[in-house]
PDB file of C-alpha atoms in Angstrom:
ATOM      1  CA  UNK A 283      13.625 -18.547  18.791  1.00  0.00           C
ATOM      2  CA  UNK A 284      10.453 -17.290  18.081  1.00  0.00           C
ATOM      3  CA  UNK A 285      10.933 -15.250  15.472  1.00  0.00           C
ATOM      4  CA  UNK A 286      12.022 -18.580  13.442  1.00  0.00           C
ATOM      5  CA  UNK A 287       8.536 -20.001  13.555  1.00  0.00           C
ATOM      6  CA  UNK A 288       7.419 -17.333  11.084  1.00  0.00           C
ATOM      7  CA  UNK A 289      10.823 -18.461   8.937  1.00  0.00           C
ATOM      8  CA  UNK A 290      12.039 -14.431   9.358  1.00  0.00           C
ATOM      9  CA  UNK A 291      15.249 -13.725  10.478  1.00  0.00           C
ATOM     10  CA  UNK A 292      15.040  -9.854  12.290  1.00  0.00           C
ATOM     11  CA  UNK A 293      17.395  -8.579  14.960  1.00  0.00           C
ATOM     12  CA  UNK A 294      14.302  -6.622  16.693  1.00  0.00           C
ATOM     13  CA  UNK A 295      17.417  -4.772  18.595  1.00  0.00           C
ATOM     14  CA  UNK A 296      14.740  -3.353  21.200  1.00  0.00           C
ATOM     15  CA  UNK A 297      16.856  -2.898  23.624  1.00  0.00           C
ATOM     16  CA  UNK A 298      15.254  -3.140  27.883  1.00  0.00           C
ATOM     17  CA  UNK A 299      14.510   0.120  28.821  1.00  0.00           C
ATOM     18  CA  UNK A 300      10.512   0.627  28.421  1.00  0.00           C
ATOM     19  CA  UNK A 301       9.061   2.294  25.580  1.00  0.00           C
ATOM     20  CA  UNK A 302       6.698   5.582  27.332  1.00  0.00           C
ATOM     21  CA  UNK A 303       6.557   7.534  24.579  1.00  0.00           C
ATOM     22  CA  UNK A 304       4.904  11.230  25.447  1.00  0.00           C
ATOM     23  CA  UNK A 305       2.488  11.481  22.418  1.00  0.00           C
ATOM     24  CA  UNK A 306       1.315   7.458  22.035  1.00  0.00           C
ATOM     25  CA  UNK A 307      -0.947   8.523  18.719  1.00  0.00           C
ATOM     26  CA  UNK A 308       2.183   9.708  17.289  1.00  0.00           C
ATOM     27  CA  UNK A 309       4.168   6.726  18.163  1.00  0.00           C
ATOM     28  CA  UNK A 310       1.449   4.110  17.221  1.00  0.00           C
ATOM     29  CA  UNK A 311       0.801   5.928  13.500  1.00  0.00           C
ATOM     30  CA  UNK A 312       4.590   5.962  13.464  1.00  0.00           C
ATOM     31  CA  UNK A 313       6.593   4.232   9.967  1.00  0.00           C
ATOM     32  CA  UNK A 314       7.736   0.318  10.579  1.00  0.00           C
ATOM     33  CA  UNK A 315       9.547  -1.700   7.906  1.00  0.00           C
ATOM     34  CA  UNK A 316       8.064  -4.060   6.010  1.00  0.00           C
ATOM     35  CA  UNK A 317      10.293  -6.558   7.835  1.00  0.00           C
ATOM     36  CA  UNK A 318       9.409  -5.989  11.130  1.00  0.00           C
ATOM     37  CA  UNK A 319       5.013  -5.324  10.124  1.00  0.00           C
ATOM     38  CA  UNK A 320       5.536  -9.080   8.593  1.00  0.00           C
ATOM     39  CA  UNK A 321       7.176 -10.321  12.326  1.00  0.00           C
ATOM     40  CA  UNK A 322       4.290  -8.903  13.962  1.00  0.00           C
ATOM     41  CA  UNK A 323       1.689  -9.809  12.096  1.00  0.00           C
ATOM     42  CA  UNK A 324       2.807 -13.407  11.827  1.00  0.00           C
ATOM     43  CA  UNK A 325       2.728 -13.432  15.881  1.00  0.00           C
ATOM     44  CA  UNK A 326      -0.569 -11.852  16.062  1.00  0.00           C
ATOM     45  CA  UNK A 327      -1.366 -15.229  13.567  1.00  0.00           C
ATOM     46  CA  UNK A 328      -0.018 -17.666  15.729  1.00  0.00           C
ATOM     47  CA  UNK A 329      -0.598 -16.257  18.857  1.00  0.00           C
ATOM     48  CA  UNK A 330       2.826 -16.835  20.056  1.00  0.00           C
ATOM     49  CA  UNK A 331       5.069 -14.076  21.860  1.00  0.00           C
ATOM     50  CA  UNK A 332       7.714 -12.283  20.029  1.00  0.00           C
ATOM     51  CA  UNK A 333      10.946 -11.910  22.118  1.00  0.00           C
ATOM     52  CA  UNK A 334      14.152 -13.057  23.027  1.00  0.00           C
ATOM     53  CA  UNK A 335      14.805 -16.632  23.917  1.00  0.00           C
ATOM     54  CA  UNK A 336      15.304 -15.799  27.466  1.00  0.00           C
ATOM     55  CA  UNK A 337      12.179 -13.216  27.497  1.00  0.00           C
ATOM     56  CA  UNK A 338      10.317 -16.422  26.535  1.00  0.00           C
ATOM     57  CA  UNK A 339      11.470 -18.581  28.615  1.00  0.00           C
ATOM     58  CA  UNK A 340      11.028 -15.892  31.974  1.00  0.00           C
ATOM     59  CA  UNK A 341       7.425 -16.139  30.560  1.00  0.00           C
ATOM     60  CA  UNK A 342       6.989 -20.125  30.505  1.00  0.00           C
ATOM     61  CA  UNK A 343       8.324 -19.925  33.737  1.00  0.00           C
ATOM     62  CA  UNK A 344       6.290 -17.447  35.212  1.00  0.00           C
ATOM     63  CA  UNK A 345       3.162 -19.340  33.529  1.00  0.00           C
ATOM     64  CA  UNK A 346       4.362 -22.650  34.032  1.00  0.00           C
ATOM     65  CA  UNK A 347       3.172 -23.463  30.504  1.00  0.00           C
ATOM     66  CA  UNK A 348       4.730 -24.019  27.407  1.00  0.00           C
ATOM     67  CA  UNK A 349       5.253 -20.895  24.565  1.00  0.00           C
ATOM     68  CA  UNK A 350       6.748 -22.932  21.738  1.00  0.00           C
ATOM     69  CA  UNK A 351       5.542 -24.543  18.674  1.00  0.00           C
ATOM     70  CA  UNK A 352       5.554 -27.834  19.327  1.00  0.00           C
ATOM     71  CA  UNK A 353       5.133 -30.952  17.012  1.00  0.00           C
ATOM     72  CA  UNK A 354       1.057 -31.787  16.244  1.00  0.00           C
ATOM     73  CA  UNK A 355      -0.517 -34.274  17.937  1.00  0.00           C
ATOM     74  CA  UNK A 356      -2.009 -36.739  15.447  1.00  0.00           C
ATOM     75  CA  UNK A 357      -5.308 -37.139  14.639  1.00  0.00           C
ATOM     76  CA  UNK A 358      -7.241 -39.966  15.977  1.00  0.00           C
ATOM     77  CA  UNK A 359      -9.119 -42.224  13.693  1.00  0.00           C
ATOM     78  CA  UNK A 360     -11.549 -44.619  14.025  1.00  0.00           C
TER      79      UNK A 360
END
């Protein structure tokens, strides 16, 4: 899951029905927890989409690319 590659462990219960919130100033300067700002931030880091293991996967498939840490490749030396 993606939220494992930042080692947090968050139930971002979300939910599916679309956020359209009437006044978006007031929901964008709205309180998080500490908990979920550290999730985010850690995605915005790795550049890696936070979501549900099948939300990810719907978006590999749709990209037909690869979302997931994977191992490094190792360096070559000469």
């Amino acid at each position: 899951m993606a939220i494992a590659i930042c080692n947090l462990n968050l139930n971002l219960n979300l939910g599916t029905a679309p956020i359209i919130p009437r006044n978006w100033r007031e929901f964008l300067s709205g309180d998080v927890s500490k908990e979920t700002a550290e999730v985010i931030s850690c995605h915005e880091r790795t550049g890696r989409p936070l979501g549900s293991e099948t939300f990810i996967k719907n978006l590999e498939l749709q990209l037909n690319r690869s979302l997931r840490k994977r191992k490094p490749v190792p360096k070559i030396t000469n």
